[in-house]
């Protein structure tokens, strides 16, 4: 076979120099045809679109043509010709075909219309399907949007540690990390495990959030963001939970609550706009196959000014809806309690029909590090609530006053052992600052229209599942 | 104090609209002065440069001025004026000063010239020093360079799992991840621990490499790269080892050995060029304070064509150097053995005085997944060796033939339990592919001129150390 430099399919489909001989490589999506001609849809992952290969049956070895089955890997030299029937502007009239990799009948992605559950069990091969190819290209683009957004604004990407000796946020159950021989654990006279011989000489876990270390970065470098894996060992078998997921946590010195809301809104609109501009083909596919309202919903977020609403105002709206008989909720609602998903969705999807930034939550339902308002009752939280998704961003101004922070820690009985370094930020040149956290997979759910969080990460980690 | 929108110091220093009143916020680096005037060097992390604040002592409260100590956090309103003595083009004639955060005498970063070891013990505060500010801004820029490089070339960022149930690469000791109660481990009749009740229902560990899952991505999406944390539980207390570090692992379908070398060389030159173009101030500081040869070395890498050398040729050069008495090595050398650091550095720093891409290593010293050459003796590895650093990139073409791959696995007695998914890539539409791995901190060492890998990551994880 003549050696010709490969062209990616995304590039071949843009070309108009008909008559040129090109080389493409990829995997067979479908093969159909008559006795005279075979039509092979070839995909190489660079785009959701296939290039159509036209093979004149008389010109090729019959045995070789039989090897061209769904999933097989081909290298094709052929002439670029204008296409009429393929759905694309060009197709390739094959001159030479080499089968690089055979694909047998037991190829799990052979049949169309398999369930998502089946796909999860074959997550290593689902990446070769249209749906998961689209999701993964969008996922890449959202990561790139995030890095670009922060880079353009002078933020520094800051790697907070994954293995940590502190659990102070109390965000959830943690995974223990150890190198101890579990068959030979050392214990003291009281029966307590001695961690001296563990790798770090103490008990360590996987991080649940990089925020506290992120604050160290922000109070030195001014503006930082994290983008890394975080872990929750919660035994939750739901379409919304992963044991291992990626978080983005910007933290900004000298930022107040209004500026924080501005940043949150600008940030998420930037990401969604990036998707609309960079992922058109993939979004059109998902809009057609997965969620007919997807593109409209994305556009509406970009075009809409978010509602800014205090928790107290939110409660009032919900209470009025109940009192007027307009709405019934499963869970009760009263000032001081957490909003349930149904309450958030009512505000966003029915009452305002817009994303809502909810602020100034009761102290009791928020974390110790948030700045308390002058009323002494509420804290300067700023959560972004989205249609379909609910809370997509959780943010707040941080308490910069040492004494007030210590008070919150004591009231909550938070163990501050090993947390001296965090308190030092309030002791040495303390500064007002604020930040937020975004669960990356939540964003991908919103942007792809998918329903299950296990379908927007390549290899999900959930209870009893650590395959691949 | 009048509320004026804050300007970042990096932006203030570029302005020429003298006479304007601006607000800056930041931390005091130094204060000096006479009875009449105080000069305060203020830094906000946006740049290594300070802005000089000039305070006419008669205009401010004496007690407030006393609070302005090294490390204190200030908000300053003042007039932008042309500067003569500050080393910058502008300075700020203070009108109003507010001390946002006091800083006591026990501030650990108060004294200049502290040792790097002292800095490590105060890693939460070292970020506020010139050296570590510079390193962290460069670190951010290298991450941004990497994402931009791959994005521009149509690669997709691919998140491989952190928690894994397989250890097949055998790259090193692993950390175990568990939610089992270590005080109440269940065992079977033979005394073996039963993992049924562990979170994932089996023994799991932290990943040592995302390559194998990366190959799943590449054989579906065409070209992917990982950029995530990886872990080695090796008890190595050296300036070159971290227990937790970040790796970049691109993987590319249809790529051959020459194309792989081209990509490696283009990639690393792109990163170094980015540093030279985007991190000038920080590099100049490091060149002056840390390593006088730094900028010259970076420029030479960008301008030089890398040497491409087979392992066999490399051995010959080393043997000739020994035979001619030109060079003595501590460790012996012969075909088939691993090169020691001194051998690599001789080739790079003394013989060629250029980066070297070394190829085609003996099978015995390389991993099972590499493609074997037709000679049956060597494998298509492509490692990049750098001055000072040694191996900065480890790459190879992967074995795409199922039978040959299985042969390597069997010869090496690699446990392939739980690895069916990896073998499936060679069973279903197998394709030629290649990839490489870059240790992110190795790159940062090279670009900053720092000597100890613990100083180029915010919070290093090493034996007995998981602070912050």
XYZ file of N, CA and C in Angstrom, chain A residues 3 6 8 25-27 44-46 71-73 100-104 106-108 121 124-125 127-128 133 136-137 139-141 143-144 147-148 151 153-165 174-180 182-183 185 187 191-193 195-202 204 206 213 216-223 225 227-229 231-235 243-244 246 253-254 256 274 420-421 424-425 427-432 440 458-459 461-468, chain B residues 3 6 8 25-27 44-46 71-73 100-104 106-108 121 124-125 127-128 133 136-137 139-141 143-144 147-148 151 153-165 174-180 182-183 185 187 191-193 195-202 204 206 213 216-223 225 227-229 231-235 243-244 246 253-254 256 274 420-421 424-425 427-432 440 458-459 461-468:
714
model
N 2.388 4.732 0.760
C 2.397 5.489 2.016
C 2.050 6.959 1.745
N -1.488 10.636 6.571
C -2.875 10.562 7.006
C -3.500 11.951 7.185
N -6.810 13.671 9.104
C -7.901 13.377 10.036
C -9.245 13.612 9.337
N -7.623 7.041 8.204
C -7.616 5.841 9.031
C -8.727 5.977 10.064
N -9.307 4.861 10.449
C -10.370 4.945 11.445
C -11.062 3.608 11.621
N -12.191 3.681 12.325
C -12.944 2.474 12.644
C -14.269 2.465 11.872
N -12.901 8.398 12.949
C -11.611 8.319 13.660
C -11.617 9.078 14.991
N -12.795 9.475 15.452
C -12.902 10.134 16.756
C -12.655 11.630 16.719
N -12.119 12.143 15.617
C -11.827 13.584 15.557
C -13.100 14.410 15.451
N -16.598 -1.930 13.572
C -15.562 -1.939 14.611
C -14.163 -2.205 14.096
N -14.053 -2.737 12.863
C -12.733 -3.008 12.303
C -11.991 -1.698 12.048
N -10.665 -1.787 12.068
C -9.836 -0.599 11.871
C -9.216 -0.639 10.482
N -6.334 -2.828 9.292
C -5.307 -2.768 10.333
C -5.678 -3.650 11.518
N -6.962 -3.722 11.814
C -7.401 -4.530 12.957
C -8.761 -5.127 12.690
N -8.838 -6.439 12.786
C -10.116 -7.128 12.599
C -11.039 -6.870 13.776
N -12.315 -7.116 13.563
C -13.263 -6.982 14.669
C -14.316 -8.073 14.556
N -14.335 -8.941 15.553
C -15.199 -10.115 15.493
C -16.646 -9.825 15.845
N -18.194 -10.739 18.357
C -18.416 -10.502 19.781
C -18.119 -9.053 20.188
N -17.875 -8.178 19.228
C -17.656 -6.746 19.513
C -18.892 -6.170 20.199
N -18.739 -5.694 21.417
C -19.949 -5.319 22.184
C -20.702 -4.107 21.635
N -21.292 -1.090 31.437
C -20.557 -2.340 31.650
C -19.457 -2.531 30.606
N -15.167 0.728 28.375
C -13.923 0.830 27.592
C -14.211 0.878 26.102
N -15.393 0.418 25.704
C -15.733 0.411 24.275
C -16.818 1.441 23.928
N -16.762 4.431 24.382
C -16.122 5.648 23.866
C -16.136 5.699 22.344
N -16.341 4.523 21.710
C -16.346 4.455 20.238
C -17.722 4.711 19.638
N -18.639 9.504 22.223
C -17.657 10.357 21.545
C -18.029 11.827 21.703
N -17.450 13.025 25.316
C -16.037 13.182 25.677
C -15.404 14.390 24.976
N -15.816 14.669 23.750
C -15.291 15.873 23.089
C -15.818 17.136 23.780
N -16.690 17.259 26.940
C -15.985 17.289 28.231
C -14.622 17.959 28.078
N -13.883 17.563 27.048
C -12.597 18.232 26.790
C -12.790 19.730 26.606
N -13.778 20.083 25.817
C -13.984 21.507 25.535
C -14.360 22.294 26.784
N -13.335 21.606 29.820
C -12.089 21.781 30.579
C -11.257 22.907 29.976
N -11.204 22.930 28.658
C -10.412 23.963 27.979
C -11.028 25.344 28.205
N -10.003 26.454 31.797
C -8.612 26.926 31.890
C -8.439 28.268 31.183
N -9.074 28.400 30.029
C -8.917 29.640 29.267
C -9.564 30.814 29.994
N -7.279 31.729 32.916
C -5.980 32.240 32.438
C -6.124 33.664 31.914
N -8.074 35.875 32.805
C -8.353 36.822 33.889
C -7.257 36.865 34.945
N -6.108 36.245 34.649
C -4.979 36.351 35.572
C -5.063 35.460 36.797
N -5.861 34.392 36.727
C -5.869 33.392 37.793
C -4.722 32.414 37.556
N -4.256 31.797 38.636
C -3.221 30.774 38.523
C -3.790 29.419 38.911
N -3.532 28.438 38.044
C -3.958 27.054 38.312
C -3.107 26.526 39.459
N -3.749 26.045 40.494
C -3.079 25.736 41.749
C -3.407 24.298 42.139
N -2.355 23.466 42.246
C -2.577 22.044 42.534
C -2.605 21.813 44.041
N -3.794 21.661 44.581
C -3.927 21.333 46.002
C -3.764 19.820 46.167
N -3.354 19.373 47.361
C -3.014 17.955 47.507
C -4.225 17.026 47.433
N -3.996 15.822 46.942
C -5.034 14.800 46.850
C -5.063 13.996 48.146
N -3.896 13.625 48.619
C -3.810 12.908 49.898
C -3.712 13.951 51.004
N -4.584 13.824 52.001
C -4.616 14.850 53.045
C -4.697 14.217 54.430
N -4.133 14.905 55.402
C -4.189 14.426 56.781
C -5.296 15.124 57.564
N -14.833 9.841 53.986
C -13.575 9.855 53.255
C -13.019 8.455 53.031
N -12.213 8.317 51.975
C -11.455 7.101 51.733
C -10.135 7.185 52.481
N -9.792 6.116 53.179
C -8.495 6.073 53.839
C -7.417 5.627 52.847
N -6.240 6.225 52.965
C -5.088 5.883 52.125
C -4.006 5.325 53.035
N -3.514 4.156 52.702
C -2.535 3.544 53.611
C -1.560 2.635 52.874
N -0.380 2.483 53.447
C 0.561 1.458 52.969
C 0.803 0.414 54.060
N 0.013 0.471 55.125
C 0.229 -0.506 56.203
C -0.155 -1.904 55.733
N -2.199 -4.778 56.259
C -3.445 -4.953 57.013
C -3.464 -6.272 57.788
N -2.537 -7.176 57.452
C -2.447 -8.441 58.187
C -1.595 -8.301 59.451
N -1.268 -5.144 61.638
C -1.425 -3.770 62.132
C -0.872 -3.655 63.549
N -0.685 -2.032 67.201
C -1.613 -1.348 68.099
C -0.925 -1.027 69.421
N -5.214 -0.657 72.354
C -5.803 -1.264 71.168
C -5.954 -0.313 69.993
N -5.431 0.906 70.123
C -5.510 1.863 69.007
C -4.414 1.568 67.988
N -4.770 1.686 66.725
C -3.793 1.449 65.663
C -2.698 2.520 65.721
N -0.038 4.587 63.797
C 0.199 4.959 62.403
C 1.647 5.346 62.103
N 2.514 5.197 63.102
C 3.911 5.595 62.895
C 4.530 4.978 61.645
N 4.162 3.740 61.375
C 4.774 3.050 60.244
C 3.989 3.225 58.945
N 2.865 3.922 59.005
C 2.155 4.193 57.749
C 3.001 5.182 56.937
N 2.745 5.248 55.644
C 3.627 6.018 54.764
C 3.873 7.430 55.266
N 2.780 8.080 55.692
C 2.927 9.474 56.115
C 3.067 9.623 57.633
N 3.142 8.493 58.337
C 3.316 8.550 59.783
C 2.070 8.995 60.524
N 0.966 9.087 59.820
C -0.312 9.433 60.435
C -1.442 8.941 59.529
N -4.191 9.104 56.882
C -4.423 10.011 55.752
C -5.611 9.540 54.919
N -8.258 10.626 51.162
C -8.364 11.346 49.895
C -9.174 12.612 50.103
N -6.849 24.635 51.187
C -5.515 24.883 50.641
C -5.572 25.957 49.552
N -5.003 29.263 50.895
C -3.585 29.570 51.082
C -2.994 30.154 49.795
N -3.417 29.593 48.675
C -2.936 30.108 47.394
C -3.431 31.516 47.112
N -4.723 31.737 47.349
C -5.317 33.040 47.034
C -4.744 34.154 47.900
N -4.427 33.840 49.162
C -3.912 34.872 50.051
C -2.410 35.081 49.858
N -1.880 34.506 48.778
C -0.477 34.732 48.427
C -0.359 35.195 46.972
N -1.063 34.483 46.092
C -0.970 34.749 44.654
C -2.128 35.610 44.150
N -3.079 35.907 45.023
C -4.181 36.799 44.665
C -5.397 36.078 44.145
N -5.242 35.362 43.027
C -6.387 34.635 42.469
C -5.897 33.290 41.975
N -7.168 28.982 41.000
C -8.264 28.020 40.865
C -7.676 26.630 40.909
N -8.402 22.521 39.852
C -9.167 21.679 38.931
C -8.567 20.289 39.098
N -9.201 19.518 39.959
C -8.626 18.210 40.257
C -9.664 17.268 40.790
N -9.264 15.996 40.983
C -10.209 14.996 41.480
C -10.484 15.169 42.974
N -13.084 13.273 46.254
C -13.586 11.937 46.576
C -14.606 11.981 47.699
N -15.651 11.200 47.572
C -16.631 11.023 48.640
C -16.947 9.536 48.761
N -16.722 9.005 49.935
C -16.973 7.575 50.148
C -18.403 7.344 50.615
N -19.348 8.046 49.977
C -20.746 7.866 50.360
C -21.373 6.729 49.578
N -22.103 5.917 50.293
C -22.690 4.735 49.674
C -23.980 5.116 48.943
N -18.159 8.507 43.408
C -17.189 8.463 44.514
C -15.946 9.257 44.157
N -15.682 9.387 42.844
C -14.512 10.123 42.354
C -15.000 11.079 41.274
N -14.482 15.390 39.503
C -13.542 16.508 39.350
C -14.218 17.805 39.767
N -8.637 36.694 46.415
C -8.399 37.676 47.468
C -9.112 38.984 47.128
N -9.585 39.672 48.141
C -10.176 41.015 48.030
C -11.504 41.036 47.277
N -15.608 40.714 47.071
C -16.790 40.767 47.927
C -17.933 39.972 47.299
N -18.990 28.690 25.145
C -17.894 27.934 24.509
C -18.447 26.660 23.883
N -3.674 24.210 61.980
C -2.985 25.452 62.336
C -2.651 26.274 61.097
N -2.319 25.593 60.010
C -1.901 26.310 58.801
C -3.054 27.111 58.208
N -3.554 30.229 60.226
C -2.472 31.206 60.003
C -2.846 32.265 58.954
N -3.701 31.878 57.988
C -4.098 32.885 56.971
C -4.844 34.040 57.619
N -4.206 34.971 60.732
C -3.314 35.555 61.736
C -2.297 36.492 61.095
N -1.861 36.143 59.910
C -0.788 36.898 59.266
C -1.317 37.607 58.030
N -1.593 38.867 58.163
C -2.033 39.657 57.004
C -3.335 39.152 56.413
N -4.310 38.877 57.256
C -5.612 38.369 56.788
C -6.251 39.338 55.793
N -6.988 38.798 54.846
C -7.614 39.659 53.842
C -9.003 39.133 53.503
N -9.910 40.011 53.126
C -11.215 39.550 52.655
C -11.004 38.674 51.416
N -17.449 19.396 38.204
C -17.256 19.378 36.755
C -18.310 18.520 36.066
N -15.307 9.196 31.846
C -14.959 7.970 31.119
C -15.199 6.696 31.918
N -14.660 6.626 33.145
C -14.743 5.383 33.905
C -15.244 5.684 35.317
N -16.550 5.793 39.116
C -16.292 5.077 40.372
C -17.508 5.229 41.264
N -18.173 4.118 41.551
C -19.378 4.118 42.375
C -19.320 2.888 43.277
N -20.219 2.797 44.265
C -20.157 1.643 45.168
C -20.085 0.323 44.394
N -19.107 -0.482 44.751
C -18.885 -1.813 44.143
C -18.414 -1.760 42.683
N -18.073 -0.597 42.186
C -17.639 -0.504 40.783
C -16.352 0.298 40.643
N -15.257 -0.432 40.330
C -13.996 0.258 40.028
C -13.348 -0.413 38.830
N -14.209 -0.784 37.885
C -13.732 -1.501 36.693
C -12.951 -0.546 35.779
N -12.095 -1.083 34.960
C -11.271 -0.371 33.973
C -10.159 0.455 34.646
N -14.426 54.382 48.459
C -14.438 53.105 47.751
C -14.060 53.307 46.286
N -10.542 48.311 42.833
C -9.157 47.872 42.949
C -8.520 47.637 41.577
N -5.208 45.608 39.955
C -4.145 44.674 40.297
C -2.787 45.336 40.052
N -4.458 46.749 46.564
C -4.497 45.957 47.794
C -3.402 44.904 47.697
N -2.830 44.563 48.830
C -1.791 43.540 48.800
C -1.117 43.405 50.147
N 0.004 42.692 50.116
C 0.743 42.403 51.349
C 2.068 43.161 51.333
N 0.764 41.877 45.419
C -0.531 41.186 45.502
C -0.545 39.847 44.790
N 0.646 39.349 44.435
C 0.735 38.029 43.836
C 0.501 38.006 42.333
N -0.014 39.106 41.761
C -0.286 39.107 40.321
C 1.005 39.167 39.511
N 4.316 41.582 55.829
C 3.261 40.565 55.867
C 1.868 41.123 56.098
N 1.781 42.369 56.579
C 0.457 42.949 56.811
C -0.270 43.155 55.484
N -1.599 43.132 55.547
C -2.408 43.302 54.333
C -3.010 44.708 54.325
N -5.901 46.017 56.444
C -6.952 44.983 56.412
C -6.609 43.833 57.341
N -5.333 43.516 57.441
C -4.910 42.398 58.288
C -3.554 42.679 58.899
N -3.490 42.625 60.209
C -2.210 42.825 60.897
C -1.302 41.621 60.686
N -0.011 41.829 60.945
C 0.910 40.703 60.863
C 1.956 40.841 61.961
N 1.956 39.899 62.884
C 2.815 39.998 64.057
C 4.262 39.611 63.784
N 5.762 37.114 64.790
C 5.969 35.679 64.620
C 5.665 35.215 63.188
N 5.460 36.166 62.273
C 5.247 35.820 60.858
C 6.485 35.098 60.324
N 6.315 33.852 59.867
C 7.511 33.059 59.544
C 8.294 33.567 58.330
N 8.800 23.659 55.679
C 8.048 23.500 56.924
C 6.948 24.563 57.058
N 2.740 26.731 53.655
C 1.506 27.517 53.523
C 1.807 29.007 53.420
N 2.988 29.409 53.885
C 3.341 30.829 53.840
C 4.436 31.125 52.806
N 4.425 30.567 49.848
C 3.820 31.032 48.597
C 3.858 32.554 48.498
N 4.038 33.234 49.651
C 4.059 34.697 49.652
C 5.455 35.276 49.396
N 6.389 32.515 44.716
C 5.430 33.178 43.830
C 5.819 32.964 42.373
N 5.209 29.318 41.279
C 3.792 28.967 41.115
C 3.186 29.627 39.872
N 3.603 30.838 39.573
C 3.108 31.462 38.338
C 3.644 30.722 37.105
N 4.486 27.553 37.111
C 3.764 26.261 37.123
C 2.405 26.396 36.429
N 1.681 27.451 36.776
C 0.409 27.703 36.092
C 0.620 27.831 34.588
N 1.612 28.590 34.215
C 1.844 28.815 32.791
C 2.210 27.538 32.052
N 1.134 24.540 32.831
C -0.118 23.797 32.674
C -0.928 24.372 31.509
N -0.972 25.685 31.437
C -1.734 26.338 30.371
C -1.101 26.047 29.010
N -2.165 22.432 28.012
C -3.544 22.337 27.524
C -3.681 23.006 26.147
N -3.052 24.148 25.987
C -3.176 24.871 24.717
C -2.523 24.088 23.586
N -4.831 21.164 22.749
C -6.112 21.637 22.196
C -5.933 22.109 20.748
N -3.971 21.128 18.604
C -3.697 20.003 17.704
C -4.813 18.963 17.682
N -5.956 19.296 18.297
C -7.107 18.391 18.200
C -7.061 17.203 19.137
N -6.257 17.291 20.197
C -6.284 16.252 21.231
C -7.442 16.538 22.189
N -7.937 15.474 22.835
C -8.980 15.631 23.846
C -8.430 15.281 25.228
N -8.683 16.193 26.182
C -8.269 15.967 27.574
C -9.147 14.861 28.132
N -8.504 13.833 28.663
C -9.207 12.597 29.011
C -8.900 12.249 30.467
N -9.954 12.195 31.293
C -9.764 11.952 32.718
C -9.757 10.458 33.011
N -8.582 9.903 33.194
C -8.467 8.500 33.579
C -8.653 8.398 35.100
N -9.087 7.231 35.576
C -9.441 7.138 36.994
C -8.240 7.233 37.934
N -8.488 7.764 39.126
C -7.447 7.877 40.154
C -7.444 6.611 41.013
N -8.636 6.163 41.371
C -8.746 4.909 42.127
C -8.850 3.761 41.132
N -7.999 2.761 41.313
C -7.951 1.685 40.327
C -7.889 0.328 41.006
N -8.461 -0.653 40.343
C -8.426 -2.016 40.870
C -7.330 -2.838 40.209
N 2.191 0.819 45.496
C 0.929 1.552 45.436
C 0.362 1.835 46.830
N -0.424 2.906 46.906
C -1.190 3.196 48.108
C -2.515 2.461 48.039
N -2.893 1.808 49.113
C -4.195 1.165 49.166
C -5.272 2.186 49.560
N -6.440 2.051 48.948
C -7.580 2.924 49.241
C -8.684 2.060 49.823
N -9.190 2.438 50.971
C -10.183 1.564 51.605
C -11.164 2.351 52.483
N -12.344 1.792 52.637
C -13.285 2.320 53.633
C -13.566 1.278 54.709
N -12.777 0.198 54.710
C -13.019 -0.839 55.715
C -12.641 -0.322 57.106
N -10.630 -0.767 60.025
C -9.400 -1.531 60.244
C -9.401 -2.250 61.588
N -10.331 -1.867 62.455
C -10.453 -2.563 63.742
C -11.319 -3.809 63.639
N -11.630 -6.117 60.587
C -11.458 -6.667 59.234
C -12.028 -8.077 59.167
N -12.228 -11.787 57.680
C -11.308 -12.729 57.037
C -11.996 -14.059 56.757
N -7.742 -17.042 56.534
C -7.132 -15.842 57.107
C -6.963 -14.702 56.109
N -7.476 -14.873 54.900
C -7.381 -13.798 53.900
C -8.468 -12.753 54.140
N -8.099 -11.487 53.974
C -9.069 -10.412 54.158
C -10.150 -10.504 53.079
N -12.768 -8.619 50.914
C -12.988 -7.240 50.483
C -14.432 -6.950 50.079
N -15.312 -7.913 50.247
C -16.707 -7.728 49.833
C -17.315 -6.441 50.382
N -16.949 -6.109 51.626
C -17.564 -4.952 52.263
C -16.775 -3.664 52.042
N -15.647 -3.772 51.353
C -14.917 -2.539 51.051
C -15.732 -1.751 50.021
N -15.470 -0.468 49.909
C -16.334 0.401 49.098
C -16.568 -0.155 47.698
N -15.483 -0.611 47.073
C -15.603 -1.088 45.692
C -15.758 -2.601 45.596
N -15.840 -3.256 46.766
C -16.027 -4.701 46.760
C -14.788 -5.470 46.362
N -13.678 -4.786 46.247
C -12.403 -5.441 45.954
C -11.273 -4.534 46.411
N -8.505 -1.921 46.192
C -8.236 -0.834 45.251
C -7.044 0.000 45.716
N -4.334 3.664 44.521
C -4.207 4.904 43.757
C -3.380 4.640 42.509
N -5.576 3.185 30.488
C -6.910 3.736 30.204
C -6.816 4.784 29.091
N -7.364 3.321 25.828
C -8.784 3.136 25.507
C -9.343 4.404 24.864
N -8.914 5.543 25.386
C -9.363 6.817 24.829
C -8.854 7.033 23.421
N -7.568 6.775 23.219
C -6.956 7.038 21.914
C -7.524 6.138 20.827
N -7.858 4.899 21.191
C -8.363 3.978 20.184
C -9.865 4.184 19.933
N -10.398 5.283 20.465
C -11.798 5.646 20.206
C -11.883 7.085 19.699
N -11.173 7.985 20.378
C -11.240 9.411 20.063
C -10.067 9.865 19.200
N -9.139 8.975 18.949
C -8.024 9.293 18.057
C -6.801 9.813 18.787
N -6.938 10.966 19.455
C -5.793 11.532 20.173
C -6.292 12.074 21.500
N -5.058 13.185 25.785
C -3.969 13.344 26.750
C -4.574 13.351 28.141
N -3.901 14.548 32.210
C -3.133 15.492 33.036
C -3.762 15.382 34.421
N -3.153 14.559 35.248
C -3.743 14.306 36.553
C -2.708 13.794 37.532
N -3.134 13.648 38.791
C -2.208 13.181 39.814
C -1.948 11.690 39.703
N 0.572 8.423 41.746
C 1.057 8.157 43.098
C 2.069 7.015 43.106
N 3.104 7.172 43.898
C 4.069 6.092 44.128
C 4.363 6.033 45.620
N 4.105 4.871 46.194
C 4.341 4.720 47.635
C 5.771 4.242 47.896
N 6.718 4.840 47.208
C 8.115 4.440 47.407
C 8.741 5.248 48.530
N 9.443 4.547 49.371
C 10.036 5.215 50.532
C 11.341 5.913 50.137
N 5.624 11.378 46.473
C 4.637 10.301 46.564
C 3.398 10.641 45.738
N 3.156 11.944 45.552
C 2.010 12.427 44.774
C 2.531 13.463 43.787
N 2.084 15.081 39.401
C 1.162 15.215 38.280
C 1.835 14.746 36.997
N -3.592 7.483 18.280
C -3.826 6.398 17.328
C -3.098 6.688 16.015
N -2.625 5.635 15.381
C -2.026 5.690 14.041
C -0.685 6.426 14.009
N 3.427 6.602 14.355
C 4.603 5.733 14.347
C 5.748 6.368 15.137
N 6.932 28.878 25.642
C 5.847 29.559 26.358
C 6.393 30.233 27.628
N -8.887 -7.549 31.249
C -9.567 -7.945 30.017
C -9.864 -6.740 29.135
N -10.204 -5.614 29.771
C -10.585 -4.424 29.017
C -9.415 -3.878 28.211
N -8.912 -6.021 25.167
C -9.975 -5.818 24.173
C -9.581 -4.801 23.098
N -8.706 -3.839 23.446
C -8.285 -2.866 22.419
C -7.545 -3.558 21.290
N -8.208 -6.692 20.480
C -9.105 -7.709 19.920
C -10.106 -7.104 18.944
N -10.532 -5.885 19.239
C -11.598 -5.265 18.439
C -11.050 -4.050 17.690
N -10.743 -4.229 16.435
C -10.278 -3.100 15.623
C -8.977 -2.514 16.127
N -8.026 -3.375 16.433
C -6.727 -2.910 16.934
C -6.051 -1.965 15.945
N -5.333 -1.000 16.465
C -4.671 -0.043 15.576
C -3.290 0.297 16.111
N -2.360 0.646 15.220
C -1.051 1.112 15.681
C -1.253 2.386 16.508
N 5.122 16.194 35.384
C 4.947 17.652 35.350
C 6.004 18.356 36.204
N 2.936 22.955 45.339
C 2.570 23.717 46.531
C 2.803 22.958 47.847
N 2.242 21.741 47.940
C 2.306 21.030 49.215
C 2.793 19.601 48.973
N 4.043 15.800 49.035
C 3.760 14.585 49.791
C 4.963 13.677 49.679
N 5.607 13.416 50.804
C 6.797 12.568 50.840
C 6.712 11.711 52.099
N 7.610 10.711 52.251
C 7.514 9.845 53.422
C 7.436 10.659 54.720
N 6.449 10.343 55.522
C 6.229 10.996 56.832
C 5.768 12.452 56.728
N 5.432 12.941 55.523
C 5.021 14.344 55.384
C 3.742 14.466 54.565
N 2.648 14.833 55.248
C 1.396 15.132 54.540
C 0.775 16.377 55.163
N 1.635 17.316 55.519
C 1.165 18.539 56.176
C 0.423 19.416 55.171
N -0.434 20.255 55.656
C -1.234 21.224 54.900
C -2.337 20.533 54.079
